[in-house]
Short mmCIF file of C-alpha atoms in Angstrom, two decimals:
data_model
loop_
_atom_site.label_atom_id
_atom_site.label_comp_id
_atom_site.label_asym_id
_atom_site.label_seq_id
_atom_site.Cartn_x
_atom_site.Cartn_y
_atom_site.Cartn_z
CA MET A 160 18.10 -15.35 -36.90
CA SER A 161 21.32 -17.05 -35.86
CA LYS A 162 21.94 -17.56 -32.22
CA ASN A 163 25.28 -16.64 -32.77
CA ASP A 164 24.46 -13.12 -33.72
CA THR A 165 26.23 -11.09 -30.96
CA THR A 166 25.33 -7.59 -32.15
CA LEU A 167 22.04 -7.81 -29.70
CA PRO A 168 22.03 -8.10 -26.02
CA LYS A 169 21.27 -11.83 -25.35
CA TYR A 170 17.99 -11.49 -23.86
CA GLN A 171 16.86 -9.77 -27.02
CA LEU A 172 17.83 -13.06 -29.02
CA VAL A 173 15.28 -14.84 -26.86
CA LYS A 174 12.58 -12.04 -27.39
CA ASP A 175 13.18 -12.05 -31.49
CA TYR A 176 13.17 -15.78 -31.29
CA VAL A 177 9.75 -15.97 -29.85
CA LEU A 178 8.48 -12.80 -31.70
CA SER A 179 9.63 -14.51 -35.13
CA GLN A 180 7.82 -17.71 -34.22
CA ILE A 181 4.65 -16.00 -33.59
CA GLU A 182 5.12 -13.68 -36.89
CA ASN A 183 5.46 -16.84 -38.83
CA ASN A 184 2.49 -18.56 -37.43
CA GLU A 185 4.54 -21.23 -35.93
CA LEU A 186 3.29 -20.24 -32.47
CA GLY A 187 -0.24 -19.33 -32.16
CA LYS A 188 -2.65 -18.06 -29.45
CA ASP A 189 -2.41 -20.01 -26.13
CA ASP A 190 0.75 -22.37 -27.55
CA ARG A 191 3.24 -23.12 -25.13
CA ILE A 192 6.68 -21.46 -25.51
CA PRO A 193 9.72 -23.35 -24.58
CA SER A 194 10.72 -23.44 -20.81
CA GLU A 195 13.76 -21.73 -19.30
CA SER A 196 15.98 -24.63 -19.61
CA GLU A 197 15.00 -25.29 -23.06
CA PHE A 198 15.60 -21.68 -24.14
CA SER A 199 18.81 -22.25 -22.57
CA LYS A 200 20.22 -25.17 -24.69
CA LEU A 201 18.23 -23.75 -27.78
CA LEU A 202 19.94 -20.38 -27.90
CA ASP A 203 23.00 -20.98 -25.66
CA VAL A 204 22.29 -18.27 -23.05
CA SER A 205 22.01 -18.38 -19.28
CA SER A 206 18.79 -19.00 -17.23
CA ILE A 207 19.05 -15.25 -15.89
CA THR A 208 19.12 -14.02 -19.48
CA VAL A 209 15.88 -16.20 -20.52
CA ARG A 210 14.15 -15.12 -17.32
CA LYS A 211 14.86 -11.13 -18.36
CA ALA A 212 13.29 -11.81 -21.71
CA LEU A 213 10.46 -13.74 -20.79
CA ALA A 214 9.70 -11.04 -18.02
CA GLU A 215 9.59 -8.27 -20.65
CA LEU A 216 7.54 -10.27 -23.04
CA VAL A 217 4.98 -10.79 -20.04
CA ASN A 218 5.23 -7.08 -19.52
CA GLU A 219 4.39 -6.31 -23.36
CA GLY A 220 1.44 -8.74 -23.22
CA VAL A 221 3.10 -11.12 -25.75
CA ILE A 222 2.77 -13.77 -23.58
CA TYR A 223 1.35 -14.85 -20.11
CA ARG A 224 2.34 -17.48 -17.65
CA ILE A 225 0.79 -20.15 -15.57
CA ARG A 226 2.48 -21.18 -12.37
CA GLY A 227 3.88 -24.33 -12.65
CA LYS A 228 2.65 -25.04 -16.38
CA GLY A 229 4.88 -22.70 -18.06
CA SER A 230 4.58 -19.38 -20.51
CA PHE A 231 2.04 -19.27 -23.35
CA VAL A 232 1.48 -17.04 -26.21
CA ALA A 233 -1.29 -14.33 -25.88
CA ASN A 234 -3.51 -12.98 -28.73
CA PRO A 235 -0.94 -12.19 -31.23
CA ALA A 236 -3.33 -9.89 -33.11
CA GLU A 237 -3.50 -7.63 -29.93
CA SER A 238 -0.31 -8.29 -28.35
CA VAL A 239 2.89 -8.51 -30.58
CA ASN A 240 4.74 -5.39 -29.87
CA GLN A 241 1.90 -3.77 -28.22
CA THR A 242 3.29 -2.62 -25.08
CA SER A 243 0.70 -1.14 -22.51
CA ASN A 244 0.60 2.54 -21.74
CA TYR A 245 -1.33 2.31 -18.76
CA VAL A 246 -1.17 1.70 -14.93
CA THR A 247 -4.34 1.44 -12.86
CA PHE A 248 -4.45 2.39 -9.42
CA ILE A 249 -7.23 0.52 -7.60
CA ILE A 250 -8.37 2.65 -4.23
CA SER A 251 -10.88 1.01 -1.74
CA GLY A 252 -11.53 3.73 0.76
CA ASN A 253 -13.85 5.97 2.46
CA ASP A 254 -13.87 9.08 0.34
CA MET A 255 -12.57 9.38 -3.05
CA TYR A 256 -11.58 13.10 -2.44
CA ASP A 257 -9.85 12.17 0.69
CA SER A 258 -6.79 14.74 0.78
CA SER A 259 -4.53 11.62 1.43
CA TYR A 260 -5.76 9.79 -1.63
CA MET A 261 -5.40 12.86 -3.83
CA LYS A 262 -1.58 13.52 -2.62
CA ILE A 263 -0.81 9.96 -3.45
CA ILE A 264 -2.29 10.40 -6.76
CA LYS A 265 -0.38 13.30 -7.41
CA GLY A 266 2.83 11.52 -6.54
CA VAL A 267 1.68 8.34 -8.81
CA GLN A 268 1.01 10.77 -11.70
CA SER A 269 4.45 12.61 -11.12
CA PHE A 270 6.19 9.66 -11.85
CA LEU A 271 3.95 8.02 -14.51
CA ASN A 272 4.55 11.24 -16.55
CA GLN A 273 8.22 10.73 -16.20
CA GLN A 274 7.68 7.62 -18.11
CA GLY A 275 5.23 8.66 -20.58
CA CYS A 276 2.53 6.46 -19.12
CA LYS A 277 -1.03 7.11 -18.07
CA LEU A 278 -2.78 6.55 -15.05
CA ILE A 279 -6.33 4.91 -14.57
CA ILE A 280 -7.88 5.26 -11.23
CA GLU A 281 -10.54 2.73 -9.73
CA PHE A 282 -12.30 3.68 -6.76
CA VAL A 283 -14.61 1.27 -4.80
CA GLU A 284 -16.39 2.09 -1.57
CA ASN A 285 -14.47 0.23 0.97
CA ASP A 286 -15.87 -2.82 -0.25
CA VAL A 287 -13.32 -6.21 -0.42
CA GLU A 288 -15.86 -7.93 -2.66
CA GLN A 289 -16.05 -5.19 -4.99
CA GLU A 290 -12.49 -4.72 -4.82
CA ARG A 291 -12.06 -8.47 -5.80
CA GLU A 292 -14.34 -8.35 -8.55
CA LEU A 293 -12.59 -5.25 -9.89
CA ILE A 294 -9.39 -6.77 -9.79
CA LEU A 295 -10.27 -9.94 -11.44
CA LYS A 296 -11.73 -8.11 -14.32
CA LEU A 297 -8.69 -5.64 -14.43
CA ILE A 298 -6.09 -8.67 -14.72
CA GLN A 299 -8.21 -9.77 -18.15
CA SER A 300 -7.40 -6.62 -19.72
CA GLU A 301 -4.29 -4.76 -20.90
CA ASN A 302 -2.31 -3.27 -17.98
CA ARG A 303 1.15 -2.40 -17.26
CA GLY A 304 0.98 -2.98 -13.63
CA LEU A 305 -1.49 -2.42 -10.79
CA LEU A 306 -1.10 -0.21 -7.64
CA ILE A 307 -3.43 -1.42 -5.06
CA TYR A 308 -4.64 0.42 -1.87
CA SER A 309 -6.86 -2.37 -0.35
CA ALA A 310 -9.75 -2.00 2.42
CA ASN A 311 -8.59 -5.40 3.81
CA PRO A 312 -5.32 -6.68 2.56
CA ASP A 313 -5.54 -9.94 4.48
CA ALA A 314 -8.75 -10.71 2.65
CA ALA A 315 -7.09 -9.54 -0.62
CA ARG A 316 -4.82 -12.96 -0.65
CA GLU A 317 -7.14 -14.82 -3.09
CA TYR A 318 -7.18 -12.11 -5.87
CA LEU A 319 -3.44 -11.39 -5.30
CA ASN A 320 -2.72 -15.18 -6.27
CA GLU A 321 -4.69 -14.79 -9.44
CA ILE A 322 -2.68 -11.45 -10.45
CA ARG A 323 0.50 -13.53 -9.88
CA LYS A 324 -0.77 -16.33 -11.90
CA LYS A 325 -1.26 -13.75 -15.00
CA SER A 326 2.34 -12.48 -14.18
CA ILE A 327 1.22 -8.96 -13.84
CA PRO A 328 3.27 -6.30 -11.75
CA PHE A 329 1.76 -5.24 -8.89
CA VAL A 330 2.57 -3.04 -5.72
CA MET A 331 0.33 -2.64 -2.37
CA LEU A 332 0.50 0.99 -0.89
CA ASP A 333 0.09 1.91 2.63
CA ARG A 334 -0.94 -1.68 4.05
CA PHE A 335 -0.28 -5.22 3.04
CA PRO A 336 -1.53 -8.77 4.19
CA ALA A 337 0.58 -10.18 7.05
CA GLY A 338 2.93 -13.26 6.18
CA TYR A 339 2.26 -12.85 2.56
CA PRO A 340 5.22 -11.56 0.68
CA VAL A 341 4.33 -8.53 -1.64
CA ASN A 342 5.93 -5.64 -3.21
CA CYS A 343 4.73 -2.94 -0.82
CA ILE A 344 5.71 0.67 0.08
CA THR A 345 4.15 2.13 3.44
CA CYS A 346 5.54 4.78 5.94
CA ASN A 347 7.02 3.61 9.12
CA ASN A 348 4.19 3.21 11.08
CA HIS A 349 5.66 1.83 14.27
CA ASP A 350 8.64 4.35 14.79
CA GLY A 351 6.15 7.18 14.00
CA ALA A 352 3.62 6.20 16.63
CA TYR A 353 6.49 5.65 18.85
CA GLU A 354 7.94 8.99 18.45
CA ALA A 355 4.16 10.40 19.13
CA VAL A 356 3.79 8.71 22.37
CA ALA A 357 7.44 9.39 23.52
CA TYR A 358 6.41 13.06 23.01
CA LEU A 359 3.36 12.88 25.21
CA ILE A 360 5.39 10.97 28.01
CA ALA A 361 7.96 13.97 27.75
CA GLN A 362 4.97 16.28 28.22
CA GLY A 363 4.18 14.72 31.70
CA HIS A 364 1.47 12.11 30.30
CA ARG A 365 1.43 9.05 32.12
CA LYS A 366 -2.16 7.67 31.59
CA ILE A 367 -2.29 7.39 27.90
CA GLY A 368 -4.85 5.79 25.75
CA PHE A 369 -5.01 4.11 22.36
CA ALA A 370 -7.89 4.46 19.81
CA ALA A 371 -7.92 2.36 16.72
CA TYR A 372 -10.08 2.71 13.56
CA ASP A 373 -9.76 -0.46 11.36
CA PHE A 374 -7.68 -2.52 13.59
CA HIS A 375 -7.43 -5.63 10.97
CA LEU A 376 -4.98 -3.30 9.05
CA SER A 377 -1.21 -3.89 9.15
CA THR A 378 -0.71 -0.12 9.71
CA GLU A 379 -2.90 0.10 12.47
CA VAL A 380 -1.19 -2.95 14.29
CA GLU A 381 2.04 -1.29 13.59
CA ARG A 382 1.15 1.85 15.22
CA TYR A 383 -0.30 0.10 18.21
CA ASN A 384 2.97 -1.72 18.71
CA GLY A 385 4.62 1.61 18.57
CA TYR A 386 2.47 3.02 21.32
CA ARG A 387 2.96 -0.05 23.40
CA HIS A 388 6.65 -0.21 23.21
CA ALA A 389 7.06 3.57 23.83
CA MET A 390 4.74 2.85 26.85
CA ALA A 391 6.87 -0.04 28.11
CA ASP A 392 10.33 1.54 27.72
CA ALA A 393 8.62 4.33 30.06
CA SER A 394 7.82 1.49 32.43
CA LEU A 395 4.18 2.43 31.85
CA GLY A 396 1.30 -0.08 31.26
CA PRO A 397 -0.56 0.10 29.15
CA ASP A 398 -3.41 -0.73 30.79
CA ASP A 399 -5.87 -2.85 28.75
CA ASP A 400 -8.85 -0.37 30.18
CA VAL A 401 -7.58 2.52 27.95
CA LEU A 402 -7.39 0.48 24.70
CA PHE A 403 -10.33 1.46 22.36
CA LEU A 404 -9.91 -1.25 19.55
CA GLN A 405 -13.25 -1.27 17.94
CA ARG A 406 -14.55 0.63 15.14
CA GLU A 407 -17.39 2.03 17.45
CA LEU A 408 -15.62 3.96 20.01
CA ASP A 409 -17.29 3.84 23.72
CA TYR A 410 -17.74 7.48 24.15
CA ALA A 411 -19.48 7.05 27.54
CA LYS A 412 -16.53 5.07 28.73
CA LEU A 413 -14.26 7.46 27.46
CA LEU A 414 -15.65 10.33 29.13
CA ARG A 415 -16.05 8.74 32.56
CA GLN A 416 -12.20 8.07 32.39
CA ILE A 417 -11.59 11.70 31.48
CA GLN A 418 -13.76 12.95 34.46
CA ARG A 419 -12.05 10.54 36.78
CA GLY A 420 -8.46 11.56 35.86
CA GLU A 421 -7.94 7.99 34.62
CA LEU A 422 -6.82 9.31 31.14
CA THR A 423 -4.93 12.38 30.34
CA ALA A 424 -3.89 11.70 26.78
CA LEU A 425 -5.12 9.60 23.82
CA PHE A 426 -3.03 8.30 20.85
CA CYS A 427 -5.60 8.03 17.84
CA VAL A 428 -4.49 5.45 15.18
CA ASN A 429 -5.28 8.07 12.47
CA ASP A 430 -6.78 11.50 12.13
CA ARG A 431 -9.84 10.46 10.98
CA ARG A 432 -10.63 9.09 14.43
CA ALA A 433 -8.81 11.84 16.17
CA LEU A 434 -10.86 14.45 14.48
CA GLU A 435 -14.09 12.46 15.40
CA VAL A 436 -12.97 12.47 18.99
CA ILE A 437 -12.39 16.01 19.33
CA GLY A 438 -15.74 16.72 17.54
CA GLN A 439 -17.53 14.25 20.04
CA LEU A 440 -15.79 15.44 23.16
CA THR A 441 -15.99 19.17 22.90
CA GLN A 442 -19.92 18.56 22.17
CA GLN A 443 -19.94 16.79 25.55
CA GLY A 444 -18.25 19.96 27.25
CA VAL A 445 -14.64 18.54 27.39
CA SER A 446 -11.80 21.00 27.04
CA ILE A 447 -9.03 19.84 24.61
CA PRO A 448 -6.17 19.87 25.51
CA GLU A 449 -6.83 21.01 29.31
CA GLN A 450 -8.70 17.76 30.06
CA ILE A 451 -7.23 15.55 27.68
CA SER A 452 -4.67 15.84 24.67
CA ILE A 453 -5.28 14.45 21.41
CA MET A 454 -2.54 12.98 19.10
CA GLY A 455 -3.53 11.82 15.57
CA PHE A 456 -1.42 10.02 12.75
CA ASP A 457 -1.59 11.12 9.01
CA ASP A 458 -1.75 14.79 9.10
CA VAL A 459 -4.73 15.04 6.68
CA GLU A 460 -5.47 18.69 5.40
CA SER A 461 -8.32 18.96 7.84
CA SER A 462 -6.12 18.12 10.77
CA LYS A 463 -5.10 21.98 10.72
CA TYR A 464 -8.24 23.33 10.68
CA ALA A 465 -10.04 21.35 13.48
CA LYS A 466 -11.95 23.14 16.45
CA VAL A 467 -8.65 22.48 18.13
CA SER A 468 -5.81 22.01 15.44
CA LEU A 469 -4.42 18.61 15.82
CA SER A 470 -1.09 17.38 16.78
CA THR A 471 -0.23 14.40 14.40
CA VAL A 472 2.16 12.29 12.79
CA ASN A 473 3.11 13.43 9.11
CA GLN A 474 2.87 10.77 6.54
CA PRO A 475 4.47 12.01 3.10
CA PHE A 476 1.62 10.70 0.92
CA GLU A 477 2.85 12.36 -2.13
CA MET A 478 6.39 10.58 -1.83
CA LEU A 479 4.39 7.30 -1.18
CA GLY A 480 2.69 7.51 -4.54
CA TYR A 481 5.78 8.49 -6.49
CA GLU A 482 7.78 5.68 -4.94
CA GLY A 483 5.04 3.17 -5.40
CA ALA A 484 4.88 3.64 -8.98
CA LYS A 485 8.81 3.61 -9.23
CA LEU A 486 8.85 0.07 -7.46
CA LEU A 487 6.18 -0.97 -9.78
CA PHE A 488 8.19 -0.08 -12.84
CA GLU A 489 11.37 -1.75 -11.02
CA SER A 490 9.49 -4.95 -10.29
CA SER A 491 8.15 -5.15 -13.62
CA LYS A 492 11.76 -5.20 -15.06
CA ASP A 493 12.67 -8.27 -12.62
CA MET A 494 9.72 -10.42 -12.33
CA SER A 495 12.11 -13.13 -10.97
CA GLY A 496 13.03 -10.85 -8.03
CA GLY A 497 11.76 -11.31 -4.25
CA SER A 498 9.47 -9.09 -2.98
CA LYS A 499 10.60 -5.72 -1.46
CA LYS A 500 9.07 -3.48 1.34
CA ILE A 501 10.00 0.15 1.55
CA LEU A 502 9.41 2.28 4.61
CA LEU A 503 9.10 5.95 4.34
CA SER A 504 10.04 8.15 7.19
CA THR A 505 7.45 10.22 9.40
CA GLU A 506 7.51 13.42 10.99
CA LEU A 507 5.89 14.59 14.02
CA VAL A 508 3.61 17.58 14.12
CA ILE A 509 2.70 19.86 17.17
CA ARG A 510 -0.19 22.00 17.12
CA GLU A 511 -2.84 22.87 19.65
CA SER A 512 -4.31 19.23 20.97
CA ILE A 513 -1.47 18.52 23.30
CA ARG A 514 -1.11 19.94 26.72
CA SER A 515 2.39 20.40 28.23
CA ASN A 516 3.54 20.09 31.78
CA VAL A 517 1.13 17.57 32.86
CA GLU A 518 1.18 16.65 36.48
CA PRO A 519 2.68 12.78 36.93
#
């Protein structure tokens, strides 16, 4: 093909050059292809054009990249013109049938259906090691991209580096590793928590505790910061004695604080923790919300049907899945771009678990 052929987009010239070299057996499996600068001189195109062409060839499985070494031909018999039609969603969580996971999956499927793509769901039981083994296996297979809901994103850095070496597009959902640039979509956890705690304060609460669940997660840290900032802006503590940051909540201590009037409200980092607290305290004879108000975060389906319906912060899980899949496709088209984090808005949902007009 003549390099002066202007009937095609310039990036297509680069793609066609690589494909013709493979088809004519001038390039074979694992052979290195020219670098960006070499292509620029060879075909008289810009480095941006070359980058776009190579990103598409990676996405189509024709070539693969090794950081610091260059781009290489994948298996021609399997890869040439074989664009993967699958996206894999890896969920490392507590319960495959959790309503929030189901809503995220629905959102992902909604976007993929528009693209004519299929979804593969892989679930592991909140186990980082199994999560890592699964990811390392998946990146050896044909995949258009990965959506990752990790049990512990900070521990996932090792396998995230391996995904990058393979130039496979990926997006992390809900949570991400601190200080590590990744494409991620999550909710505005800080502001959602701030609004929830500000509402409790507006109802007269001053002695407000915080209960975590998995405090190593970025989402929980952000919600804690929202709680802390709302308290500080109202010139309130918080007192370290009302912070419950361990997975095993000290119910004996919590009960004493409620009975002594040292705590009138508890902001729980998620609905799982909040519903557990409601169950445990009502068994101990504590009246909710008369003795203590409970606020959650997530708005899972069961929060409406608790012994005392739970006031909480709604996350748009279906939108999170949809926008996550959309971001995956956008990033696969521009592999040279930087990482992007998208925040979705939350909404306060008030039900029966909050007492109003509390005496200061």
